[in-house]
């Protein structure tokens, strides 16, 4: 295989046989999953289906999965949650720079804030930010680490519909510019189709559907939507 082809197909994340149980109840049941470098993947599933559990396992922050299956993940991983998790006693820029060192850290932090549209807000307190702005700051904090893998657990779940649309455009733009692999957990079928190139549906502890979304393809948004809702067992009754 030519070196450049290898580069393109090399998975950033490789999961084999990942199983996770809580008190004897199996939530993830032998998951196999490859996330290719630079791919934007969304993960859908009913509440309680194990999306956050899977994300935590991939992030390496669930020590309870030790010994079950194998996980290969990159070194630089960033995680964004539904709430920004900014430290309230630090201003925005120090929050973005948290744990980062290097002579150019501050410059990179300022650049990341500018990229998410928060240029000029470096000295604001988290309590002075709107929900959307706080999530932008959280994205800046992730980006400044130049992650190979960005994991996001319903990052827009608490935002109003208009702000969410703007955040979709921003996230897609940032992804196009920096090209990390993305695994976005969402319960929003439309969000998944709009943002991702591949959508997974988690059901009964397994990947029940693995759907490629072709941006320039012949399938409409409505067709993808119907397919995903069917996999989720949701029927849209319009009568
Ligand atoms: N630390 C834990 N201890 C016990 N049970 C847990 C723990 N973490 C998760 N679970 C259980 O595992 C199942 C999957 O939880 P998880 O949070 O992964 O679901 P989810 O798909 O992210 O749901 P939601 O869409 O509501 O966020 C749930 O039944 C939950 O109660
Ligand atoms: Mg969850």
Coordinates of N, CA and C and ligand atoms in Angstrom, one line a residue:
X1 N 0.9 -1.2 0.0 CA 0.0 0.0 0.0 C 0.9 1.3 0.0
X2 N 0.6 2.2 -0.8 CA 1.4 3.4 -0.9 C 1.3 4.2 0.4
X3 N 2.3 4.9 0.9 CA 2.3 5.5 2.2 C 1.2 6.5 2.4
X4 N 0.8 7.2 1.3 CA -0.3 8.2 1.5 C -1.6 7.5 1.7
X5 N -1.8 6.4 1.0 CA -3.1 5.7 1.2 C -3.2 5.1 2.6
X6 N -2.0 4.6 3.1 CA -2.0 4.1 4.4 C -2.4 5.1 5.4
X7 N -1.9 6.3 5.2 CA -2.2 7.5 6.1 C -3.7 7.7 6.1
X8 N -4.3 7.7 4.9 CA -5.7 8.0 4.8 C -6.6 7.0 5.5
X9 N -6.2 5.7 5.4 CA -7.1 4.6 5.9 C -6.7 4.2 7.4
X10 N -5.6 4.7 7.9 CA -5.2 4.4 9.3 C -6.3 4.8 10.3
X11 N -6.8 3.8 11.0 CA -7.8 4.3 12.0 C -7.2 5.0 13.2
X12 N -7.9 6.1 13.6 CA -7.4 6.8 14.8 C -7.8 6.0 16.0
X13 N -9.0 5.4 15.9 CA -9.5 4.6 17.1 C -9.8 3.2 16.6
X14 N -9.4 2.3 17.3 CA -9.7 0.9 17.0 C -10.2 0.2 18.3
X15 N -11.5 -0.2 18.2 CA -12.1 -0.9 19.3 C -12.4 -2.3 18.9
X16 N -12.1 -3.3 19.8 CA -12.4 -4.7 19.5 C -13.0 -5.3 20.7
X17 N -14.2 -5.8 20.6 CA -14.8 -6.6 21.7 C -15.0 -5.8 23.0
X18 N -15.3 -4.5 22.9 CA -15.5 -3.7 24.1 C -16.8 -4.1 24.8
X19 N -16.7 -4.5 26.0 CA -17.9 -4.9 26.8 C -17.9 -4.1 28.1
X20 N -19.0 -3.6 28.5 CA -19.1 -2.8 29.8 C -20.4 -3.2 30.5
X21 N -20.3 -3.6 31.7 CA -21.5 -4.0 32.5 C -21.5 -3.2 33.7
X22 N -22.7 -2.9 34.2 CA -22.9 -2.2 35.5 C -23.8 -3.2 36.3
X23 N -23.3 -3.6 37.5 CA -24.0 -4.5 38.4 C -24.7 -5.6 37.6
X24 N -23.9 -6.3 36.8 CA -24.4 -7.4 36.0 C -25.2 -7.1 34.8
X25 N -25.5 -5.9 34.6 CA -26.3 -5.5 33.4 C -25.3 -5.0 32.3
X26 N -25.4 -5.7 31.1 CA -24.5 -5.4 30.1 C -25.0 -4.2 29.3
X27 N -24.2 -3.2 29.2 CA -24.6 -2.0 28.4 C -23.9 -2.0 27.1
X28 N -22.6 -2.3 27.0 CA -21.9 -2.4 25.8 C -21.5 -3.9 25.6
X29 N -21.9 -4.5 24.5 CA -21.8 -5.9 24.4 C -20.8 -6.3 23.2
X30 N -19.6 -6.2 23.5 CA -18.6 -6.6 22.4 C -18.6 -5.7 21.2
X31 N -18.3 -4.4 21.5 CA -18.4 -3.4 20.4 C -17.0 -3.5 19.6
X32 N -17.2 -3.6 18.2 CA -16.1 -3.4 17.3 C -16.3 -2.1 16.6
X33 N -15.3 -1.3 16.5 CA -15.4 0.0 15.9 C -14.1 0.6 15.4
X34 N -14.0 1.0 14.2 CA -12.8 1.7 13.7 C -13.3 3.2 13.3
X35 N -12.5 4.1 13.8 CA -12.8 5.5 13.4 C -11.6 6.0 12.6
X36 N -11.7 6.1 11.3 CA -10.6 6.5 10.4 C -10.1 7.9 10.8
X37 N -8.9 8.2 10.5 CA -8.3 9.5 10.8 C -9.1 10.6 10.0
X38 N -9.5 11.6 10.7 CA -10.2 12.8 10.1 C -11.6 12.6 9.7
X39 N -12.2 11.5 10.2 CA -13.7 11.3 9.9 C -14.6 11.9 10.9
X40 N -15.7 12.4 10.5 CA -16.7 13.0 11.4 C -17.8 12.0 11.6
X41 N -17.9 11.4 12.8 CA -18.8 10.3 13.0 C -19.8 10.8 14.1
X42 N -21.1 10.5 13.9 CA -22.1 10.8 14.9 C -22.6 9.5 15.5
X43 N -22.9 9.5 16.8 CA -23.4 8.3 17.5 C -24.8 8.6 18.0
X44 N -25.8 7.9 17.5 CA -27.2 8.1 18.0 C -27.6 6.8 18.8
X45 N -28.6 7.0 19.5 CA -29.2 5.9 20.3 C -30.1 6.4 21.3
X46 N -31.0 5.6 21.8 CA -32.0 6.0 22.8 C -31.3 6.4 24.1
X47 N -32.0 7.1 24.9 CA -31.5 7.4 26.2 C -31.2 6.1 27.0
X48 N -30.0 6.0 27.5 CA -29.7 4.8 28.3 C -29.1 3.7 27.4
X49 N -28.9 4.0 26.1 CA -28.4 2.9 25.3 C -26.9 2.7 25.4
X50 N -26.2 3.6 26.1 CA -24.8 3.4 26.3 C -23.9 4.4 25.5
X51 N -24.4 5.5 25.0 CA -23.6 6.4 24.1 C -22.5 7.0 25.0
X52 N -22.9 7.6 26.1 CA -21.9 8.2 27.0 C -20.9 7.2 27.5
X53 N -21.4 6.0 27.8 CA -20.5 5.0 28.3 C -19.4 4.6 27.2
X54 N -19.9 4.5 26.0 CA -18.9 4.3 24.9 C -17.9 5.4 24.7
X55 N -18.4 6.6 24.8 CA -17.6 7.8 24.6 C -16.5 7.8 25.8
X56 N -17.0 7.6 27.0 CA -16.0 7.6 28.1 C -15.0 6.5 27.9
X57 N -15.4 5.3 27.4 CA -14.4 4.3 27.2 C -13.4 4.7 26.2
X58 N -13.8 5.3 25.1 CA -12.9 5.7 24.0 C -12.0 6.8 24.6
X59 N -12.5 7.7 25.4 CA -11.7 8.8 26.0 C -10.7 8.3 27.0
X60 N -10.9 7.0 27.4 CA -9.9 6.4 28.4 C -10.2 6.9 29.8
X61 N -11.4 7.4 30.1 CA -11.7 7.9 31.4 C -12.7 6.9 32.2
X62 N -12.9 5.8 31.6 CA -13.7 4.7 32.3 C -12.8 3.6 32.6
X63 N -12.3 3.5 33.9 CA -11.4 2.5 34.2 C -12.0 1.1 34.4
X64 N -13.4 1.2 34.5 CA -14.1 -0.1 34.6 C -14.1 -1.0 33.4
X65 N -13.6 -0.4 32.2 CA -13.7 -1.3 31.0 C -12.3 -2.0 30.9
X66 N -11.4 -1.8 31.8 CA -10.1 -2.4 31.7 C -10.3 -3.9 31.5
X67 N -9.5 -4.5 30.6 CA -9.5 -5.9 30.4 C -10.6 -6.4 29.5
X68 N -11.5 -5.6 29.2 CA -12.6 -6.0 28.3 C -12.3 -5.5 26.9
X69 N -11.9 -6.4 26.0 CA -11.6 -6.0 24.6 C -10.3 -5.2 24.5
X70 N -10.1 -4.6 23.4 CA -8.9 -3.8 23.2 C -9.3 -2.4 22.6
X71 N -8.5 -1.4 23.0 CA -8.8 -0.1 22.5 C -7.5 0.5 22.1
X72 N -7.4 1.1 20.9 CA -6.3 1.9 20.5 C -6.9 3.3 20.2
X73 N -6.3 4.3 20.8 CA -6.7 5.6 20.7 C -5.5 6.5 20.6
X74 N -5.6 7.7 20.0 CA -4.5 8.6 19.9 C -4.1 9.2 21.3
X75 N -3.0 9.9 21.3 CA -2.5 10.5 22.5 C -3.3 11.8 22.8
X76 N -3.5 12.6 21.8 CA -4.1 13.9 22.0 C -5.6 13.7 21.8
X77 N -6.4 13.6 22.9 CA -7.8 13.5 22.8 C -8.4 14.6 23.6
X78 N -9.4 15.3 23.0 CA -10.2 16.3 23.8 C -11.6 15.9 23.9
X79 N -12.2 16.2 25.0 CA -13.6 15.9 25.2 C -14.5 17.1 25.5
X80 N -15.6 17.2 24.9 CA -16.5 18.4 25.2 C -17.8 17.8 25.7
X81 N -18.4 18.3 26.7 CA -19.6 17.8 27.3 C -20.8 18.8 27.1
X82 N -21.9 18.4 27.6 CA -23.1 19.2 27.4 C -23.0 20.6 28.1
X83 N -22.4 20.6 29.3 CA -22.1 21.9 29.9 C -20.6 22.1 29.7
X84 N -20.2 23.4 29.7 CA -18.9 23.8 29.3 C -17.8 23.3 30.2
X85 N -18.1 23.1 31.5 CA -17.2 22.7 32.5 C -16.0 23.7 32.6
X86 N -16.3 25.0 32.5 CA -15.3 26.0 32.7 C -15.2 26.2 34.2
X87 N -14.0 26.5 34.7 CA -13.9 26.8 36.1 C -14.4 28.2 36.4
X88 N -15.4 28.3 37.3 CA -16.0 29.6 37.5 C -15.1 30.7 38.1
X89 N -14.0 30.2 38.7 CA -13.1 31.2 39.4 C -11.9 31.6 38.5
X90 N -12.0 31.2 37.2 CA -11.0 31.6 36.3 C -11.6 32.3 35.1
X91 N -10.9 33.3 34.6 CA -11.4 34.0 33.4 C -11.3 33.1 32.2
X92 N -11.9 33.6 31.1 CA -12.0 32.7 29.9 C -10.7 32.2 29.4
X93 N -9.7 33.1 29.2 CA -8.4 32.7 28.6 C -7.7 31.7 29.5
X94 N -7.6 32.0 30.8 CA -6.9 30.9 31.6 C -7.7 29.6 31.6
X95 N -9.0 29.6 31.5 CA -9.7 28.4 31.3 C -9.3 27.6 30.1
X96 N -9.2 28.4 29.0 CA -8.8 27.7 27.7 C -7.4 27.2 27.8
X97 N -6.5 27.9 28.6 CA -5.1 27.5 28.7 C -4.8 26.4 29.7
X98 N -5.8 26.1 30.5 CA -5.7 25.2 31.6 C -4.8 23.9 31.3
X99 N -3.7 23.8 32.0 CA -2.9 22.6 31.9 C -2.0 22.6 30.6
X100 N -2.0 23.8 29.9 CA -1.2 23.9 28.7 C 0.1 24.6 29.0
X101 N 1.2 24.2 28.5 CA 2.4 25.0 28.7 C 3.0 25.2 27.4
X102 N 4.2 25.9 27.4 CA 4.8 26.3 26.2 C 4.8 27.8 26.0
X103 N 5.8 28.3 25.4 CA 6.0 29.8 25.3 C 4.9 30.4 24.5
X104 N 4.3 29.6 23.5 CA 3.3 30.2 22.7 C 1.9 29.9 23.1
X105 N 1.7 29.3 24.3 CA 0.4 28.8 24.7 C -0.6 30.0 24.7
X106 N -0.2 31.1 25.3 CA -1.2 32.2 25.4 C -1.6 32.7 24.0
X107 N -0.7 32.7 23.1 CA -1.0 33.2 21.7 C -1.9 32.2 21.1
X108 N -1.7 30.9 21.3 CA -2.5 29.9 20.7 C -3.9 29.9 21.3
X109 N -4.0 30.2 22.6 CA -5.3 30.3 23.3 C -6.1 31.5 22.7
X110 N -5.4 32.6 22.5 CA -6.1 33.8 22.0 C -6.6 33.5 20.5
X111 N -5.8 32.8 19.8 CA -6.1 32.4 18.4 C -7.4 31.5 18.4
X112 N -7.4 30.6 19.3 CA -8.5 29.6 19.4 C -9.8 30.3 19.8
X113 N -9.7 31.3 20.7 CA -10.9 32.1 21.1 C -11.4 32.9 19.9
X114 N -10.4 33.4 19.2 CA -10.8 34.2 18.0 C -11.5 33.3 17.0
X115 N -11.0 32.1 16.8 CA -11.6 31.2 15.9 C -13.1 30.8 16.2
X116 N -13.4 30.8 17.5 CA -14.8 30.4 17.9 C -15.6 31.7 18.1
X117 N -15.1 32.8 17.7 CA -15.9 34.0 17.7 C -15.9 34.7 19.1
X118 N -14.9 34.4 19.9 CA -14.8 35.0 21.3 C -13.6 35.9 21.4
X119 N -13.1 36.4 20.3 CA -12.0 37.3 20.4 C -12.4 38.5 21.1
X120 N -11.6 39.0 22.1 CA -12.0 40.2 22.9 C -12.7 39.8 24.2
X121 N -13.0 38.5 24.4 CA -13.7 38.1 25.6 C -12.8 37.3 26.5
X122 N -11.5 37.4 26.3 CA -10.5 36.7 27.1 C -10.6 36.9 28.6
X123 N -10.9 38.1 29.0 CA -10.9 38.4 30.4 C -12.3 38.3 31.0
X124 N -13.3 37.8 30.3 CA -14.6 37.6 30.8 C -14.6 36.5 31.8
X125 N -15.5 36.5 32.8 CA -15.7 35.4 33.7 C -16.7 34.4 33.1
X126 N -16.6 33.1 33.3 CA -17.6 32.2 32.8 C -19.0 32.6 33.0
X127 N -19.3 33.2 34.2 CA -20.7 33.5 34.6 C -21.2 34.7 33.7
X128 N -20.3 35.3 33.0 CA -20.7 36.4 32.1 C -21.0 36.0 30.7
X129 N -20.8 34.7 30.4 CA -21.0 34.1 29.1 C -22.4 33.5 29.0
X130 N -23.0 33.6 27.8 CA -24.2 32.9 27.5 C -23.9 31.4 27.4
X131 N -24.9 30.6 27.3 CA -24.7 29.1 27.2 C -23.9 28.8 25.9
X132 N -24.3 29.5 24.8 CA -23.6 29.3 23.5 C -22.2 29.7 23.6
X133 N -22.0 30.9 24.2 CA -20.6 31.4 24.3 C -19.7 30.5 25.2
X134 N -20.3 29.9 26.3 CA -19.6 29.0 27.1 C -19.2 27.8 26.4
X135 N -20.1 27.3 25.5 CA -19.7 26.1 24.7 C -18.7 26.4 23.6
X136 N -18.7 27.7 23.2 CA -17.6 28.1 22.2 C -16.3 28.1 22.9
X137 N -16.3 28.6 24.2 CA -15.1 28.6 25.0 C -14.6 27.1 25.2
X138 N -15.5 26.2 25.5 CA -15.2 24.8 25.7 C -14.5 24.3 24.4
X139 N -15.1 24.7 23.2 CA -14.5 24.2 22.0 C -13.1 24.8 21.8
X140 N -12.9 26.0 22.1 CA -11.6 26.6 22.0 C -10.6 25.9 22.9
X141 N -11.1 25.6 24.1 CA -10.2 24.8 25.0 C -9.8 23.5 24.5
X142 N -10.7 22.8 23.7 CA -10.4 21.6 23.1 C -9.4 21.8 21.9
X143 N -9.7 22.7 21.1 CA -9.0 22.9 19.9 C -7.5 23.3 20.1
X144 N -7.3 24.1 21.2 CA -6.0 24.6 21.4 C -5.0 23.5 21.7
X145 N -5.5 22.4 22.0 CA -4.7 21.2 22.3 C -4.4 20.4 21.0
X146 N -4.9 20.9 19.9 CA -4.8 20.3 18.6 C -5.0 18.7 18.7
X147 N -6.2 18.4 19.1 CA -6.5 16.9 19.3 C -6.5 16.2 17.9
X148 N -6.1 14.9 18.0 CA -6.3 14.0 16.9 C -7.7 13.5 16.9
X149 N -8.2 13.5 18.1 CA -9.6 12.9 18.3 C -10.4 13.9 19.2
X150 N -11.5 14.3 18.7 CA -12.4 15.2 19.4 C -13.7 14.4 19.8
X151 N -13.9 14.2 21.1 CA -15.1 13.5 21.5 C -16.1 14.5 22.1
X152 N -17.3 14.4 21.7 CA -18.3 15.4 22.1 C -19.6 14.7 22.6
X153 N -20.0 14.9 23.8 CA -21.2 14.2 24.3 C -22.3 15.3 24.4
X154 N -23.2 15.2 23.4 CA -24.3 16.2 23.3 C -23.9 17.6 23.7
X155 N -22.9 18.1 22.9 CA -22.3 19.4 23.3 C -23.3 20.6 23.1
X156 N -24.4 20.3 22.3 CA -25.3 21.4 22.0 C -26.7 21.1 22.6
X157 N -26.7 20.1 23.4 CA -28.0 19.6 24.0 C -28.8 20.6 24.8
X158 N -28.0 21.5 25.4 CA -28.7 22.5 26.3 C -28.9 23.9 25.7
X159 N -28.6 24.0 24.4 CA -28.7 25.3 23.7 C -30.1 25.4 23.0
X160 N -30.5 26.6 22.8 CA -31.7 26.9 22.0 C -31.5 26.5 20.6
X161 N -32.6 26.4 19.8 CA -32.5 25.9 18.5 C -31.7 26.8 17.5
X162 N -31.8 28.1 17.7 CA -31.1 29.0 16.8 C -29.6 28.9 17.1
X163 N -29.2 29.0 18.4 CA -27.8 28.9 18.8 C -27.2 27.6 18.3
X164 N -28.0 26.5 18.4 CA -27.6 25.2 18.0 C -27.2 25.2 16.5
X165 N -28.0 25.8 15.7 CA -27.7 25.9 14.2 C -26.4 26.6 14.0
X166 N -26.2 27.7 14.7 CA -24.9 28.4 14.5 C -23.7 27.6 15.0
X167 N -24.0 26.8 16.1 CA -22.9 26.0 16.6 C -22.6 24.8 15.6
X168 N -23.6 24.3 14.9 CA -23.3 23.3 13.9 C -22.4 23.8 12.9
X169 N -22.7 25.0 12.4 CA -21.8 25.6 11.3 C -20.4 25.8 11.8
X170 N -20.3 26.3 13.1 CA -19.0 26.5 13.6 C -18.2 25.2 13.8
X171 N -18.9 24.2 14.3 CA -18.2 22.9 14.5 C -17.7 22.3 13.2
X172 N -18.6 22.4 12.2 CA -18.2 21.8 10.9 C -17.0 22.6 10.3
X173 N -17.1 23.9 10.5 CA -16.0 24.7 10.0 C -14.6 24.4 10.7
X174 N -14.7 24.3 12.0 CA -13.5 24.0 12.7 C -13.0 22.6 12.4
X175 N -13.9 21.7 12.1 CA -13.4 20.3 11.8 C -12.8 20.4 10.4
X176 N -13.3 21.2 9.4 CA -12.8 21.2 8.1 C -11.4 21.8 8.2
X177 N -11.2 22.8 9.1 CA -9.9 23.5 9.2 C -8.8 22.6 9.9
X178 N -9.2 21.9 10.9 CA -8.2 21.2 11.8 C -8.2 19.7 11.5
X179 N -9.3 19.1 11.0 CA -9.4 17.7 10.6 C -9.1 16.7 11.7
X180 N -9.6 16.9 12.9 CA -9.5 15.8 13.9 C -10.5 14.7 13.5
X181 N -10.3 13.5 14.0 CA -11.5 12.6 14.0 C -12.4 13.1 15.0
X182 N -13.7 13.0 14.7 CA -14.7 13.5 15.6 C -15.7 12.3 15.9
X183 N -16.0 12.1 17.2 CA -17.1 11.2 17.6 C -18.1 12.1 18.4
X184 N -19.2 12.4 17.7 CA -20.2 13.3 18.3 C -21.4 12.5 18.8
X185 N -21.7 12.4 20.1 CA -22.8 11.8 20.6 C -24.0 12.8 20.6
X186 N -25.1 12.3 20.0 CA -26.3 13.2 20.0 C -27.5 12.3 20.0
X187 N -28.6 13.0 20.4 CA -29.9 12.3 20.3 C -30.7 12.9 19.2
X188 N -30.1 13.8 18.5 CA -30.8 14.6 17.4 C -30.4 14.1 16.0
X189 N -31.4 13.4 15.4 CA -31.1 12.7 14.1 C -30.7 13.8 13.1
X190 N -31.4 14.9 13.1 CA -31.0 15.9 12.1 C -29.6 16.5 12.3
X191 N -29.3 16.7 13.5 CA -27.9 17.2 13.8 C -26.9 16.2 13.3
X192 N -27.1 14.9 13.5 CA -26.2 13.9 13.0 C -26.1 13.9 11.5
X193 N -27.2 14.0 10.8 CA -27.1 14.0 9.3 C -26.4 15.3 8.8
X194 N -26.7 16.4 9.4 CA -26.2 17.7 9.0 C -24.6 17.8 9.2
X195 N -24.2 17.2 10.3 CA -22.8 17.3 10.7 C -21.9 16.2 10.2
X196 N -22.4 15.0 10.3 CA -21.5 13.9 10.2 C -21.4 13.2 8.8
X197 N -20.3 12.6 8.6 CA -20.1 11.8 7.3 C -20.5 10.3 7.5
X198 N -20.7 10.0 8.8 CA -21.0 8.6 9.1 C -21.9 8.7 10.4
X199 N -22.9 7.9 10.4 CA -23.8 7.9 11.6 C -24.0 6.5 12.1
X200 N -23.7 6.3 13.4 CA -23.8 5.0 14.0 C -25.0 5.0 14.9
X201 N -25.8 3.9 14.9 CA -26.9 3.8 15.9 C -26.5 2.7 16.9
X202 N -26.5 3.0 18.2 CA -26.2 2.1 19.2 C -27.5 1.5 19.7
X203 N -27.6 0.2 19.7 CA -28.8 -0.5 20.2 C -28.5 -1.8 20.8
X204 N -29.0 -2.1 21.9 CA -28.8 -3.4 22.7 C -27.3 -3.7 22.8
X205 N -26.5 -2.6 23.1 CA -25.1 -2.9 23.3 C -24.2 -3.0 22.1
X206 N -24.8 -2.9 20.9 CA -24.1 -3.1 19.7 C -24.3 -1.9 18.7
X207 N -23.4 -1.8 17.7 CA -23.7 -0.8 16.6 C -24.7 -1.5 15.7
X208 N -25.9 -1.0 15.8 CA -27.0 -1.6 15.0 C -27.1 -1.1 13.6
X209 N -26.6 0.1 13.4 CA -26.6 0.6 12.0 C -25.3 1.5 11.9
X210 N -24.7 1.3 10.7 CA -23.5 2.1 10.4 C -23.7 2.7 9.0
X211 N -24.1 4.0 9.0 CA -24.6 4.6 7.8 C -23.6 5.7 7.3
X212 N -23.2 5.6 6.0 CA -22.4 6.7 5.5 C -23.3 7.8 4.9
X213 N -23.0 9.0 5.3 CA -23.8 10.1 4.7 C -23.0 10.8 3.7
X214 N -23.5 10.7 2.4 CA -22.8 11.3 1.3 C -23.3 12.7 1.1
X215 N -22.4 13.6 1.3 CA -22.8 15.0 1.2 C -23.2 15.4 -0.2
X216 N -22.5 14.9 -1.2 CA -22.8 15.2 -2.6 C -23.6 14.1 -3.3
X217 N -24.1 13.2 -2.5 CA -24.7 12.0 -3.1 C -26.2 12.2 -3.5
X218 N -26.8 11.1 -3.9 CA -28.1 11.3 -4.4 C -29.2 11.2 -3.4
X219 N -28.8 10.7 -2.2 CA -29.8 10.6 -1.1 C -30.2 11.9 -0.5
X220 N -31.5 12.1 -0.2 CA -31.9 13.4 0.4 C -31.7 13.3 2.0
X221 N -31.8 14.4 2.6 CA -31.8 14.5 4.1 C -33.0 13.6 4.6
X222 N -34.1 13.7 3.9 CA -35.3 13.0 4.4 C -35.1 11.5 4.3
X223 N -34.4 11.0 3.3 CA -34.1 9.6 3.2 C -33.2 9.1 4.3
X224 N -32.2 9.8 4.6 CA -31.3 9.4 5.7 C -32.1 9.4 7.0
X225 N -32.9 10.5 7.2 CA -33.7 10.6 8.4 C -34.6 9.4 8.6
X226 N -35.3 9.0 7.5 CA -36.2 7.9 7.6 C -35.5 6.6 8.0
X227 N -34.3 6.4 7.4 CA -33.5 5.2 7.7 C -33.0 5.2 9.1
X228 N -32.6 6.4 9.6 CA -32.1 6.4 11.0 C -33.3 6.3 12.0
X229 N -34.4 6.9 11.7 CA -35.5 6.8 12.6 C -36.0 5.3 12.7
X230 N -36.0 4.7 11.5 CA -36.4 3.3 11.5 C -35.4 2.4 12.4
X231 N -34.1 2.7 12.3 CA -33.2 2.0 13.1 C -33.4 2.2 14.6
X232 N -33.9 3.4 14.9 CA -34.1 3.8 16.2 C -35.5 3.3 16.7
X233 N -36.2 2.7 15.8 CA -37.6 2.2 16.1 C -38.6 3.3 16.3
X234 N -38.4 4.4 15.7 CA -39.3 5.5 15.8 C -40.1 5.6 14.5
X235 N -41.5 5.6 14.6 CA -42.3 5.9 13.5 C -42.9 7.3 13.5
X236 N -42.8 8.0 12.4 CA -43.3 9.3 12.3 C -44.8 9.2 11.8
X237 N -45.7 9.3 12.7 CA -47.1 9.2 12.4 C -47.6 10.6 12.0
X238 N -47.9 10.8 10.7 CA -48.4 12.2 10.4 C -49.9 12.3 10.3
X239 N -50.6 11.1 10.5 CA -52.0 11.1 10.4 C -52.7 11.8 11.6
Ligands
LIG1 N1 -21.4 4.6 36.7 C1 -22.5 3.9 36.4 N2 -23.1 3.0 37.4 C2 -24.2 2.3 37.1 N3 -24.8 2.3 35.9 C3 -24.4 3.2 35.0 C4 -23.2 4.0 35.2 N4 -23.0 4.7 34.0 C5 -23.9 4.4 33.2 N5 -24.8 3.4 33.7 C6 -25.9 2.8 33.1 O1 -25.6 2.4 31.8 C7 -26.7 2.7 30.9 C8 -26.1 3.6 29.7 O2 -25.8 4.9 30.2 P1 -25.3 6.0 29.3 O3 -25.1 7.2 30.2 O4 -24.1 5.5 28.6 O5 -26.5 6.2 28.3 P2 -26.7 7.3 27.2 O6 -27.0 6.5 25.9 O7 -25.6 8.2 27.2 O8 -28.1 8.0 27.6 P3 -28.5 9.5 27.5 O9 -28.9 9.7 26.0 O10 -29.6 9.6 28.4 O11 -27.4 10.4 27.9 C9 -27.8 3.3 31.7 O12 -28.7 2.4 32.0 C10 -27.1 3.8 32.9 O13 -27.9 3.8 34.0
LIG2 MG1 -25.4 10.3 27.6

